[in-house]
Amino acid sequence: MNDNAAHPLKLFNSLTRQLEDFVPVHAGEARVYTCGPTVYNYPHIGNMRAYVFADLLGRTLSWKGYKLTHVINITDVGHLTDDADTGEDKLEKMAAEKAQSIWDIAKHYTEAYWQDIKALNIRQPAHWSIATDYVPAMIDYAKGIADKHCYELDSGLYFDVSTVTNYGTLARAATDDGEGRIDAVEGKRNAADFAIWRKTPPGEKRQMEWDSPWGRGAPGWHLECSVMSEALLGLPFDIHTGGIDHREIHHPNEIAQNQAHSCSDHSGAKIWMHNNFLIDRTGKMSKSSGEFLRLQLLIDKGIPPLSYRLMCLQAHYRSELEFTWDNLLAALTRLKRIVMGVERLVEKAAAKTEAVTHPALLQLREKFDAALCEDLNSSKGLPLLEELLALKKVSAEQRLQLLSDMDSVLGLALTSVERSALRVRPLAARTDETEIEAKLDQRQQAKSEKDFATADAIRDDLIAQGVELMDGDPLRWEWRIDI
Ligand code: AMP
Ligand code: ZN
């Protein structure tokens, strides 16, 4: 039996708005689909919260012993600037603005996104599914549901939401009023009907277009996720994730397509999970607003990206999380304390692994498991990891083993991260680390010889280079480069 089977895993299902026991569709397996980025721009750190959450979910499923198959898609076609099917394709628009090919735009921003994934220690999913690879499959899928569930207008093929049972349950929206804010394209039967194929208007040429039974054009955004999740995971699969905005339109539309294609009332995934937003003082972060925070900005300021991961884990994924630089720096301080504890533990442990048998550790593991099983309560799990580091008189080898196990869920790279990597060190700083360390040694020497004039002169010299010394720092982190 798996060591971490003590508690049943409970997850909040947005469909029922309740905590539910995770019961896999296929025994011993967990199949998860995560709505990925639209690669027309850099992801902001709010977007990355969605993937830290999906990663925590995947890691928890692995901790519970399930064989995980995780799919994250890359949207490189179909996502419009407007939910109302009247806007432009986000990628077409950006390509026109930059006078570049869509393929180059998509490649550039996909790579930038993958860099952030790596920097945040997010595990690679089994599949990165790229929307444009699936266009023929999307056309086949649309053909399969067109007769019974769709109708054609001049602008495209539309899904009639009244042809499926309980459209909009996920959003808690009635077909007529809740979704009424979606502008009606002329001729739509219901306000919430949506395009599954968008015809290229006569006389226009899009960079990305394909032939279809409904004319040359491009797929609607919602179609891709239904097609790729079914193709890669089979219907029904276990869990579908995304940001909370998807609960309102994108996911209800996916559900409608899944129902139509599977000829059943089943939503396609057993559990639908949504992370809440990262907000700043002005409200929800958004890419479209022009100004947004990228992970790279944090890195440029010398703040290790893992401190952002920790900041996310300190909040429950269903709560809003406010971004401030102070919150981020506080998370960094906490991370440093933890890493110092781990350094001491590694020094003490003679061997790297030893099975965990000590009752105090078994109890801690059981509590950690309970926290995660309570809808991924990482904020409750973190203090248990700190408790583990503070435990005295318990085998260091066993503590180290449990620490690595806990970190396999939290993903903070605690046993591999170097203390020096957690130093605040802006990229623009032109300071040589060995030189700083050498000067610190000289200063230490001067102080021990009570030559305070020399010690002060060295300090002033370092300050002039932007190096902030932290004498008497309780963390014993001797220096940082000022931001
Ligand atoms: P997009 O690239 O716009 O399709 O968004 C990628 C993911 O980020 C989606 O799951 C969104 O729901 C999610 N998301 C967007 N803004 C935020 C935010 N401020 N905080 C957390 N998640 C967000
Ligand atoms: Zn999606």
Coordinates of C-alpha atoms and ligand atoms in Angstrom, one line a residue:
M1 CA 0.0 0.0 0.0
N2 CA 1.1 3.5 -0.7
D3 CA 2.6 5.3 2.4
N4 CA 0.5 8.3 1.8
A5 CA -2.9 6.6 1.5
A6 CA -3.9 7.6 5.1
H7 CA -6.6 10.1 3.9
P8 CA -8.9 10.2 1.0
L9 CA -8.1 13.0 -1.4
K10 CA -10.8 15.6 -1.4
L11 CA -11.0 18.1 -4.2
F12 CA -13.4 21.0 -4.7
N13 CA -15.5 20.4 -7.8
S14 CA -16.7 23.6 -9.4
L15 CA -19.5 21.6 -11.0
T16 CA -21.1 20.8 -7.7
R17 CA -19.5 23.5 -5.7
Q18 CA -18.5 20.9 -3.2
L19 CA -15.6 18.9 -1.9
E20 CA -15.6 15.5 -3.4
D21 CA -13.5 12.3 -2.9
F22 CA -11.2 11.7 -5.8
V23 CA -12.3 8.4 -7.4
P24 CA -10.3 7.8 -10.6
V25 CA -12.0 6.8 -13.8
H26 CA -9.3 4.2 -14.4
A27 CA -8.1 2.4 -11.2
G28 CA -4.7 3.7 -10.1
E29 CA -4.5 6.4 -12.7
A30 CA -5.2 10.1 -12.8
R31 CA -5.8 11.9 -16.1
V32 CA -5.7 15.6 -16.0
Y33 CA -6.2 18.3 -18.6
T34 CA -5.1 21.9 -18.0
C35 CA -6.0 24.8 -20.3
G36 CA -2.7 26.3 -21.3
P37 CA -1.6 29.7 -22.5
T38 CA -2.6 31.6 -25.6
V39 CA 0.9 32.3 -27.0
Y40 CA 0.4 35.8 -28.4
N41 CA 2.3 37.5 -25.6
Y42 CA 4.4 36.7 -22.5
P43 CA 2.6 35.1 -19.6
H44 CA 2.2 37.3 -16.6
I45 CA 2.8 35.9 -13.1
G46 CA -0.9 35.6 -12.6
N47 CA -1.1 33.2 -15.5
M48 CA 1.8 31.3 -14.0
R49 CA -0.3 30.9 -10.8
A50 CA -2.6 28.7 -12.8
Y51 CA 0.2 26.3 -13.7
V52 CA 1.7 26.3 -10.2
F53 CA -1.7 25.2 -9.0
A54 CA -2.0 22.5 -11.8
D55 CA 1.5 21.3 -10.9
L56 CA 0.6 21.1 -7.2
L57 CA -2.4 19.0 -8.1
G58 CA -0.3 16.7 -10.3
R59 CA 2.4 16.3 -7.7
T60 CA -0.3 15.6 -5.0
L61 CA -1.8 12.9 -7.3
S62 CA 1.7 11.4 -7.6
W63 CA 2.2 11.6 -3.8
K64 CA -1.1 9.7 -3.4
G65 CA 0.3 7.0 -5.7
Y66 CA -1.7 7.6 -8.9
K67 CA 0.0 7.2 -12.2
L68 CA -0.4 10.7 -13.7
T69 CA -1.1 11.6 -17.3
H70 CA -1.2 15.4 -17.5
V71 CA -1.9 17.4 -20.7
I72 CA -1.4 21.1 -21.1
N73 CA -2.3 22.7 -24.4
I74 CA -0.8 25.6 -26.2
T75 CA -3.3 27.8 -27.9
D76 CA -1.8 29.1 -31.1
V77 CA -5.1 29.6 -33.0
G78 CA -8.7 30.6 -32.3
H79 CA -8.6 32.6 -29.1
L80 CA -10.3 35.9 -29.9
T81 CA -9.7 39.3 -28.3
D82 CA -13.4 39.2 -27.3
D83 CA -15.5 36.4 -25.9
A84 CA -18.4 37.4 -28.1
D85 CA -17.0 35.8 -31.3
T86 CA -16.8 39.2 -32.9
G87 CA -13.2 40.1 -32.0
E88 CA -10.0 39.3 -33.8
D89 CA -7.8 36.3 -33.3
K90 CA -5.2 37.3 -30.6
L91 CA -2.4 35.8 -32.6
E92 CA -3.4 37.2 -35.9
K93 CA -3.6 40.7 -34.2
M94 CA -0.2 40.4 -32.6
A95 CA 1.4 39.1 -35.8
A96 CA 0.0 42.1 -37.7
E97 CA 1.2 44.5 -35.1
K98 CA 4.6 43.1 -35.1
A99 CA 4.7 42.4 -38.8
Q100 CA 5.8 38.8 -38.1
S101 CA 4.5 35.5 -39.0
I102 CA 2.1 33.9 -36.6
W103 CA 4.3 30.8 -36.4
D104 CA 7.2 33.0 -35.3
I105 CA 5.1 34.8 -32.7
A106 CA 3.7 31.5 -31.4
K107 CA 7.2 29.9 -31.2
H108 CA 8.7 32.9 -29.4
Y109 CA 6.0 33.1 -26.7
T110 CA 5.7 29.3 -26.3
E111 CA 9.4 29.2 -25.5
A112 CA 9.1 32.1 -23.1
Y113 CA 6.3 30.3 -21.3
W114 CA 8.4 27.1 -21.1
Q115 CA 11.2 29.0 -19.6
D116 CA 8.9 30.2 -16.9
I117 CA 7.6 26.7 -16.4
K118 CA 11.2 25.6 -15.8
A119 CA 12.1 28.5 -13.5
L120 CA 9.1 27.7 -11.3
N121 CA 10.1 24.0 -11.1
I122 CA 6.8 23.0 -12.7
R123 CA 7.0 19.4 -13.9
Q124 CA 6.8 18.6 -17.6
P125 CA 3.3 17.2 -18.5
A126 CA 3.1 14.0 -20.5
H127 CA 1.9 16.0 -23.5
W128 CA 2.1 19.6 -24.5
S129 CA -0.7 19.6 -27.1
I130 CA -0.4 22.3 -29.7
A131 CA -3.8 23.4 -31.1
T132 CA -2.7 23.9 -34.7
D133 CA -1.6 20.2 -34.8
Y134 CA -5.2 19.2 -34.2
V135 CA -7.1 21.3 -36.8
P136 CA -8.0 18.3 -39.0
A137 CA -9.2 16.4 -35.8
M138 CA -11.2 19.5 -34.9
I139 CA -12.9 19.6 -38.3
D140 CA -13.8 15.9 -38.0
Y141 CA -15.1 16.5 -34.5
A142 CA -17.2 19.5 -35.7
K143 CA -18.6 17.4 -38.6
G144 CA -19.7 14.8 -36.1
I145 CA -21.8 17.2 -34.1
A146 CA -22.8 19.7 -36.8
D147 CA -26.1 18.1 -37.8
K148 CA -27.6 17.7 -34.4
H149 CA -26.1 20.6 -32.5
C150 CA -24.9 23.4 -34.9
Y151 CA -26.2 25.8 -37.5
E152 CA -24.4 27.9 -40.1
L153 CA -24.4 31.6 -40.4
D154 CA -22.4 33.8 -42.8
S155 CA -19.7 34.2 -40.2
G156 CA -19.3 30.6 -39.2
L157 CA -20.7 27.4 -37.7
Y158 CA -22.4 28.0 -34.4
F159 CA -23.1 25.6 -31.5
D160 CA -26.7 25.8 -30.4
V161 CA -26.5 25.6 -26.6
S162 CA -30.2 24.7 -26.3
T163 CA -29.5 21.3 -27.8
V164 CA -27.6 20.0 -24.7
T165 CA -28.9 19.4 -21.2
N166 CA -28.3 22.1 -18.5
Y167 CA -26.0 24.4 -20.5
G168 CA -24.0 26.6 -18.2
T169 CA -24.4 24.6 -15.0
L170 CA -20.7 25.1 -14.3
A171 CA -21.1 28.9 -14.4
R172 CA -24.4 28.8 -12.6
A173 CA -25.8 30.8 -15.5
A174 CA -29.1 30.3 -17.2
T175 CA -28.9 30.2 -21.0
D176 CA -30.8 33.4 -21.5
D177 CA -29.7 35.8 -18.8
G178 CA -26.4 34.7 -17.3
E179 CA -24.7 34.5 -20.6
G180 CA -26.7 37.4 -22.0
R181 CA -23.6 39.6 -21.7
I182 CA -22.2 37.8 -24.7
D183 CA -23.1 40.0 -27.6
A184 CA -25.3 38.4 -30.2
V185 CA -23.7 37.8 -33.5
E186 CA -26.6 38.6 -35.9
G187 CA -28.7 35.5 -36.5
K188 CA -27.6 33.6 -33.3
R189 CA -30.4 31.5 -31.9
N190 CA -29.3 32.0 -28.3
A191 CA -27.1 34.7 -26.8
A192 CA -24.7 32.0 -25.4
D193 CA -24.3 30.2 -28.7
F194 CA -20.7 30.2 -29.8
A195 CA -18.6 29.7 -33.0
I196 CA -16.9 26.4 -33.4
W197 CA -15.7 27.4 -36.9
R198 CA -15.1 30.9 -38.0
K199 CA -15.2 31.6 -41.7
T200 CA -12.7 33.9 -43.2
P201 CA -14.8 36.9 -44.4
P202 CA -15.0 37.2 -48.2
G203 CA -12.1 39.2 -49.6
E204 CA -9.9 38.7 -46.5
K205 CA -6.9 36.4 -46.1
R206 CA -5.8 35.1 -42.7
Q207 CA -2.4 33.9 -42.0
M208 CA -3.9 30.8 -40.4
E209 CA -6.8 29.2 -42.3
W210 CA -7.9 25.8 -43.3
D211 CA -10.5 24.4 -45.7
S212 CA -13.6 22.9 -44.1
P213 CA -17.1 21.9 -45.1
W214 CA -18.2 25.4 -43.8
G215 CA -15.7 27.2 -46.0
R216 CA -12.1 28.4 -45.4
G217 CA -11.5 29.6 -41.9
A218 CA -10.2 28.7 -38.5
P219 CA -11.6 26.8 -35.5
G220 CA -13.2 28.4 -32.5
W221 CA -11.2 28.5 -29.3
H222 CA -13.4 26.2 -27.2
L223 CA -13.3 23.4 -29.8
E224 CA -9.6 22.7 -29.3
C225 CA -9.7 21.8 -25.7
S226 CA -12.6 19.4 -26.2
V227 CA -10.9 17.7 -29.1
M228 CA -7.4 17.4 -27.5
S229 CA -8.6 16.3 -24.1
E230 CA -10.7 13.6 -25.6
A231 CA -8.0 12.5 -28.0
L232 CA -5.3 12.3 -25.4
L233 CA -7.2 11.3 -22.3
G234 CA -10.4 9.7 -23.4
L235 CA -13.9 10.6 -22.2
P236 CA -14.6 10.9 -19.3
F237 CA -11.3 11.8 -17.8
D238 CA -10.6 12.7 -14.2
I239 CA -9.8 16.4 -13.8
H240 CA -10.0 19.5 -15.9
T241 CA -8.3 22.7 -14.6
G242 CA -8.0 26.3 -15.5
G243 CA -8.3 29.8 -14.0
I244 CA -11.6 30.9 -12.5
D245 CA -12.5 33.0 -15.6
H246 CA -12.8 29.8 -17.6
R247 CA -15.6 28.7 -15.3
E248 CA -17.9 31.2 -16.9
I249 CA -17.7 30.7 -20.7
H250 CA -14.8 28.6 -21.9
H251 CA -15.5 25.5 -19.8
P252 CA -19.3 25.6 -20.1
N253 CA -18.7 25.6 -23.8
E254 CA -16.3 22.7 -23.7
I255 CA -18.8 20.8 -21.6
A256 CA -21.6 21.4 -24.2
Q257 CA -19.3 20.1 -27.0
N258 CA -18.3 17.1 -24.9
Q259 CA -21.9 16.3 -24.2
A260 CA -22.7 16.6 -27.9
H261 CA -19.8 14.5 -29.1
S262 CA -20.3 11.7 -26.5
C263 CA -24.1 11.8 -27.0
S264 CA -24.5 11.9 -23.2
D265 CA -25.2 14.4 -20.4
H266 CA -21.7 13.8 -19.0
S267 CA -19.6 16.9 -18.8
G268 CA -16.5 15.0 -20.0
A269 CA -14.4 15.4 -16.8
K270 CA -15.4 14.2 -13.4
I271 CA -14.0 17.1 -11.6
W272 CA -13.6 20.7 -12.8
M273 CA -11.1 22.8 -10.7
H274 CA -10.4 26.5 -10.9
N275 CA -7.7 28.6 -9.4
N276 CA -8.5 32.1 -8.2
F277 CA -6.7 35.1 -9.5
L278 CA -3.5 36.8 -8.6
I279 CA -4.5 40.4 -8.2
D280 CA -2.6 43.6 -7.7
R281 CA -3.8 46.8 -6.2
T282 CA -5.5 47.8 -9.4
G283 CA -7.4 44.5 -9.7
K284 CA -6.9 41.4 -11.8
M285 CA -3.7 41.2 -13.7
S286 CA -4.2 41.1 -17.4
K287 CA -2.1 40.7 -20.5
S288 CA -4.3 42.8 -22.7
S289 CA -4.0 45.9 -20.5
G290 CA -0.5 46.4 -21.8
E291 CA 1.4 46.6 -18.5
F292 CA 1.9 43.4 -16.7
L293 CA 4.4 41.6 -14.5
R294 CA 6.5 38.9 -16.0
L295 CA 8.5 36.4 -14.1
Q296 CA 11.5 37.7 -16.0
L297 CA 11.0 41.1 -14.3
L298 CA 11.4 39.3 -10.9
I299 CA 14.5 37.6 -12.2
D300 CA 15.9 40.9 -13.5
K301 CA 15.5 42.3 -10.1
G302 CA 17.5 39.4 -8.7
I303 CA 14.6 37.7 -7.0
P304 CA 14.7 34.0 -7.3
P305 CA 11.6 32.7 -9.1
L306 CA 11.1 29.9 -6.5
S307 CA 10.1 32.6 -4.0
Y308 CA 7.1 33.4 -6.3
R309 CA 6.3 29.7 -6.2
L310 CA 6.4 29.7 -2.4
M311 CA 4.2 32.8 -2.4
C312 CA 1.6 30.9 -4.4
L313 CA 1.8 27.9 -2.1
Q314 CA 1.3 30.1 1.0
A315 CA -2.2 30.8 -0.2
H316 CA -5.0 28.3 -0.9
Y317 CA -5.5 28.1 -4.7
R318 CA -9.1 29.0 -4.4
S319 CA -8.4 32.3 -2.6
E320 CA -7.4 35.5 -4.3
L321 CA -3.8 36.3 -3.8
E322 CA -2.5 39.9 -3.8
F323 CA 0.8 40.5 -5.3
T324 CA 3.1 43.0 -3.6
W325 CA 6.8 43.2 -3.6
D326 CA 6.8 43.0 0.2
N327 CA 4.8 39.7 0.0
L328 CA 7.3 38.4 -2.4
L329 CA 10.3 39.4 -0.4
A330 CA 8.7 37.9 2.7
A331 CA 8.3 34.6 0.8
L332 CA 11.9 34.8 -0.2
T333 CA 13.0 35.2 3.5
R334 CA 10.9 32.2 4.4
L335 CA 12.5 30.2 1.6
K336 CA 16.0 31.1 2.8
R337 CA 15.2 30.0 6.3
I338 CA 13.9 26.7 5.0
V339 CA 16.9 26.2 2.8
M340 CA 19.3 27.0 5.7
G341 CA 17.5 24.3 7.7
V342 CA 17.9 21.9 4.9
E343 CA 21.6 22.7 4.6
R344 CA 22.1 21.9 8.2
L345 CA 20.1 18.7 7.9
V346 CA 22.1 17.6 4.8
E347 CA 25.4 18.3 6.8
K348 CA 24.1 16.1 9.6
A349 CA 22.8 13.2 7.6
A350 CA 25.5 10.6 6.9
A351 CA 23.5 8.7 4.3
K352 CA 21.0 10.2 1.9
T353 CA 18.1 7.8 2.4
E354 CA 16.6 5.9 5.2
A355 CA 13.1 4.6 5.5
V356 CA 10.9 6.8 7.7
T357 CA 9.9 4.8 10.8
H358 CA 10.2 7.2 13.7
P359 CA 6.8 7.8 15.2
A360 CA 7.2 11.6 15.3
L361 CA 8.0 11.6 11.6
L362 CA 5.2 9.2 10.7
Q363 CA 2.8 11.6 12.5
L364 CA 4.2 14.6 10.6
R365 CA 3.8 12.7 7.3
E366 CA 0.2 11.8 8.2
K367 CA -0.6 15.5 9.0
F368 CA 1.0 16.6 5.8
D369 CA -1.0 14.1 3.9
A370 CA -4.2 15.4 5.6
A371 CA -3.4 19.0 4.7
L372 CA -3.0 18.1 1.0
C373 CA -6.0 15.9 1.0
E374 CA -8.0 18.8 2.2
D375 CA -8.3 20.3 -1.3
L376 CA -4.6 20.8 -1.7
N377 CA -4.0 22.9 1.3
S378 CA -0.4 23.7 0.8
S379 CA -0.5 26.6 3.2
K380 CA -1.1 24.1 6.0
G381 CA 1.5 21.8 4.7
L382 CA 4.4 24.3 4.8
P383 CA 4.5 24.8 8.5
L384 CA 4.7 21.0 8.9
L385 CA 7.8 21.0 6.7
E386 CA 9.3 23.7 9.0
E387 CA 8.3 21.6 12.0
L388 CA 10.2 18.7 10.5
L389 CA 13.4 20.9 10.1
A390 CA 13.1 22.0 13.8
L391 CA 12.7 18.5 15.2
K392 CA 15.6 17.5 17.4
K393 CA 16.9 14.1 18.4
V394 CA 15.3 12.3 15.4
S395 CA 17.5 10.6 12.8
A396 CA 18.7 13.2 10.3
E397 CA 18.6 10.6 7.5
Q398 CA 15.0 9.9 8.2
R399 CA 14.2 13.6 8.4
L400 CA 15.9 14.2 5.1
Q401 CA 14.0 11.4 3.5
L402 CA 10.6 12.8 4.7
L403 CA 11.7 16.3 3.6
S404 CA 12.4 15.1 0.1
D405 CA 9.1 13.4 0.0
M406 CA 7.3 16.5 1.1
D407 CA 9.2 18.6 -1.3
S408 CA 8.2 16.2 -4.1
V409 CA 4.8 17.8 -3.6
L410 CA 5.7 21.4 -2.9
G411 CA 8.3 21.5 -5.7
L412 CA 10.6 24.0 -4.0
A413 CA 13.8 22.1 -5.1
L414 CA 14.9 22.3 -1.5
T415 CA 17.7 19.7 -1.6
S416 CA 19.3 21.1 -4.8
V417 CA 18.9 24.8 -4.6
E418 CA 22.1 26.6 -3.6
R419 CA 22.1 29.2 -0.9
S420 CA 23.9 31.6 -3.3
A421 CA 21.1 31.2 -5.8
L422 CA 18.7 32.7 -3.3
R423 CA 20.7 35.9 -2.9
V424 CA 19.0 39.0 -4.2
R425 CA 21.2 39.9 -7.1
P426 CA 19.8 42.1 -9.9
L427 CA 21.0 40.9 -13.3
A428 CA 22.2 44.4 -14.1
A429 CA 24.6 44.4 -11.1
R430 CA 28.2 44.3 -12.3
T431 CA 29.6 42.8 -9.2
D432 CA 31.9 39.8 -9.0
E433 CA 30.8 37.3 -6.4
T434 CA 34.3 36.0 -5.6
E435 CA 35.5 39.5 -5.2
I436 CA 32.7 40.3 -2.8
E437 CA 33.4 37.1 -0.8
A438 CA 37.1 38.0 -0.7
K439 CA 36.4 41.4 0.6
L440 CA 34.1 40.0 3.2
D441 CA 36.9 37.7 4.4
Q442 CA 39.3 40.7 4.6
R443 CA 36.7 42.6 6.5
Q444 CA 36.2 39.7 8.9
Q445 CA 39.9 39.5 9.4
A446 CA 40.2 43.3 10.1
K447 CA 37.3 43.1 12.6
S448 CA 38.9 40.2 14.4
E449 CA 42.1 42.2 14.6
K450 CA 40.1 45.2 15.9
D451 CA 41.1 47.2 12.9
F452 CA 37.7 48.9 12.6
A453 CA 38.9 51.6 10.3
T454 CA 39.8 49.0 7.6
A455 CA 36.6 47.1 8.2
D456 CA 34.5 50.2 7.7
A457 CA 36.4 51.2 4.6
I458 CA 35.8 47.8 3.1
R459 CA 32.1 48.1 4.0
D460 CA 31.8 51.5 2.4
D461 CA 33.5 50.3 -0.7
L462 CA 31.0 47.4 -1.0
I463 CA 28.0 49.7 -0.4
A464 CA 29.3 51.9 -3.2
Q465 CA 29.0 48.9 -5.5
G466 CA 25.4 48.3 -4.4
V467 CA 26.2 45.4 -2.0
E468 CA 24.2 45.6 1.1
L469 CA 25.9 44.0 4.1
M470 CA 23.7 42.4 6.7
D471 CA 25.7 42.3 9.9
G472 CA 24.0 40.4 12.6
D473 CA 21.5 39.0 10.1
P474 CA 19.6 36.3 11.9
L475 CA 19.6 34.3 8.7
R476 CA 23.4 34.5 8.5
W477 CA 22.9 35.5 4.8
E478 CA 25.9 37.8 4.8
W479 CA 25.1 40.0 1.9
R480 CA 22.7 40.9 -0.9
I481 CA 22.9 43.2 -3.8
D482 CA 20.4 46.0 -3.3
I483 CA 17.4 46.2 -5.7
Ligands
AMP1 P1 -4.5 32.8 -21.1 O1 -3.1 32.7 -21.6 O2 -5.0 34.2 -21.1 O3 -5.5 31.8 -21.8 O4 -4.5 32.4 -19.6 C1 -3.8 31.3 -19.1 C2 -4.3 30.8 -17.7 O5 -4.1 31.8 -16.7 C3 -5.8 30.5 -17.7 O6 -6.0 29.4 -17.0 C4 -6.4 31.7 -17.0 O7 -7.6 31.4 -16.5 C5 -5.3 32.0 -16.0 N1 -5.3 33.4 -15.5 C6 -5.4 34.6 -16.2 N2 -5.2 35.7 -15.4 C7 -5.0 35.2 -14.2 C8 -4.7 35.8 -12.9 N3 -4.6 37.1 -12.8 N4 -4.4 35.0 -11.8 C9 -4.5 33.6 -12.0 N5 -4.7 33.0 -13.1 C10 -5.0 33.7 -14.2
ZN2 ZN -9.2 25.3 -22.7

